C-alpha atoms as one frame of an Amber mdcrd trajectory, in Angstrom:
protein
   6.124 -70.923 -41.573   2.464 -72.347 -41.640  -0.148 -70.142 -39.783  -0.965
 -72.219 -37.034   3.077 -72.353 -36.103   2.694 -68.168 -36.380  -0.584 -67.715
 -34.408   1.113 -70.222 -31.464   4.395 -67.880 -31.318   2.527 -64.649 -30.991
   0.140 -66.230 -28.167   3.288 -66.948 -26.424   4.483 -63.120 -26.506   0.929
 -62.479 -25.258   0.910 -63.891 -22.245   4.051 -62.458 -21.444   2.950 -58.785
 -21.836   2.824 -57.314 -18.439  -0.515 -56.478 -16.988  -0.961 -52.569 -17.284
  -3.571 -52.921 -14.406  -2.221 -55.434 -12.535  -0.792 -52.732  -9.489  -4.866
 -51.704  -9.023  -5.324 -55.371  -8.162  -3.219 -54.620  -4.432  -5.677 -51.624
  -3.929  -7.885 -51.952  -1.795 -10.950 -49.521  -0.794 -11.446 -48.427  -3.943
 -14.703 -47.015  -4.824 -17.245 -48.852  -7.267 -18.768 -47.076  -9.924 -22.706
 -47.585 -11.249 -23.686 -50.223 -13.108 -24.244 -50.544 -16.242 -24.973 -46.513
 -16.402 -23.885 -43.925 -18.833 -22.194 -40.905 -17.687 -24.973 -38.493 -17.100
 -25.151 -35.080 -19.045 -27.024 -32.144 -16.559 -29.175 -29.927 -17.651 -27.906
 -26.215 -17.446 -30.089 -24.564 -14.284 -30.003 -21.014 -13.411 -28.539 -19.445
 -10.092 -31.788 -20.533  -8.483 -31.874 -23.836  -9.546 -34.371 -23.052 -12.304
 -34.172 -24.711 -16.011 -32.195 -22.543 -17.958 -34.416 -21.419 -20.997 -32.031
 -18.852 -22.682 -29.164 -20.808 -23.820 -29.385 -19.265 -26.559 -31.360 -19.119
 -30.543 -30.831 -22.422 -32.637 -31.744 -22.272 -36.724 -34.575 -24.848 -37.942
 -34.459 -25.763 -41.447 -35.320 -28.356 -44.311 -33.566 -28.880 -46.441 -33.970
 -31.115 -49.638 -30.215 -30.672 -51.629 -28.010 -32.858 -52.855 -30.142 -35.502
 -51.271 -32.115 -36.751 -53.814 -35.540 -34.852 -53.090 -35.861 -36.216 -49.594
 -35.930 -33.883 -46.758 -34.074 -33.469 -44.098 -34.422 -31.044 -41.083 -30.815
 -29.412 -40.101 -30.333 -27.735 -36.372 -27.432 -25.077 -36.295 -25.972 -22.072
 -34.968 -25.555 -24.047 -31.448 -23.728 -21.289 -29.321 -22.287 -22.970 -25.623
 -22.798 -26.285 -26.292 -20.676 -29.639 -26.664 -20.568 -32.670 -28.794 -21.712
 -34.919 -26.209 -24.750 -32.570 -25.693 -25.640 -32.471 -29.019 -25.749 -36.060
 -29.568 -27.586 -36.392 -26.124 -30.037 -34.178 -28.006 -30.135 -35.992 -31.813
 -30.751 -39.168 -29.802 -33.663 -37.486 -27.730 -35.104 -36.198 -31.366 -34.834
 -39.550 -33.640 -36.422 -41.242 -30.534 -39.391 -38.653 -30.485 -39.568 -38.522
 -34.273 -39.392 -42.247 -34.643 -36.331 -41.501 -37.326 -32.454 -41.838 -37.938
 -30.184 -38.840 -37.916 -26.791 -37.730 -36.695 -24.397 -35.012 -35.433 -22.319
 -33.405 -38.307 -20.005 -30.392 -38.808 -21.686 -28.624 -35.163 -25.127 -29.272
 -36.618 -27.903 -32.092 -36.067 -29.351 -33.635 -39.134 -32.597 -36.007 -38.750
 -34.022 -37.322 -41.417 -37.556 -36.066 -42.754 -39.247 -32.940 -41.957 -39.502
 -32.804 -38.173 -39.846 -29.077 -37.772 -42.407 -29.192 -35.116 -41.209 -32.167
 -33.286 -37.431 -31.077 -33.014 -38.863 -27.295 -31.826 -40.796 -28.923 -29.184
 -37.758 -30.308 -27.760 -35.408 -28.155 -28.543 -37.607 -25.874 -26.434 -37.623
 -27.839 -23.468 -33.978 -28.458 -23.470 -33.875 -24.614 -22.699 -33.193 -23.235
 -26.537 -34.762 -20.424 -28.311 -35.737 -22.519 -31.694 -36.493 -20.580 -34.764
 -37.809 -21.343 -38.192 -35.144 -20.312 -40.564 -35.031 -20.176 -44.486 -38.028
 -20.788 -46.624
């Protein structure tokens, strides 16, 4: 059997797939959701609706290994906080740092040494940020 003859019979069972969503279609009232908006990730506040600034001590280093001699600056020891947080946060950082970088293994890797930069914001996300190794 040629291809086109094969593509043509399995556009057929397509199209007679039922519609998973098709029920929602009757509903009526339903609410509408934001547009075009990302779920948004809160900042942790205190009782009194304060920023929360002791969530807790988060490890700073560089670290040059198995990397060829460039350097790249490693946040760990994250205690109480989620994936989605932490790549809320790596995103914040490579913007501010004007670099690339990424969440691996509970840790957030950006490229360079950003010491200073990723301390300044880990600081105002509420962390206690600490220079760790040598």
């Amino acid at each position: 059997m040629s291809r086109k003859k094969r593509k043509a019979a399995g556009s057929d069972e397509d199209s007679q797939t039922p519609n998973a969503f098709g029920a929602l279609d009757a509903l009526e009232g339903l609410p509408v959701g934001p547009e075009g908006s990302l779920p948004v990730v809160s900042v942790k506040t205190s009782k009194r609706g304060q920023q929360n600034t002791s969530r807790g001590r988060v490890d700073i280093i560089r670290q040059t290994a198995h990397r060829g001699g460039k350097a790249v600056t490693i946040a760990k020891n994250f205690s109480g906080i989620g994936l989605a947080e932490k790549q809320e946060l790596a995103k914040k950082i490579q913007k501010a740092c004007g670099v690339g970088g990424t969440v691996k293994d509970g840790n957030i890797e950006i490229q360079g040494d950003k010491r200073d930069e990723m301390k300044r914001i880990l600081t105002d996300a509420g962390f206690n940020p600490v220079f760790a190794g040598g």
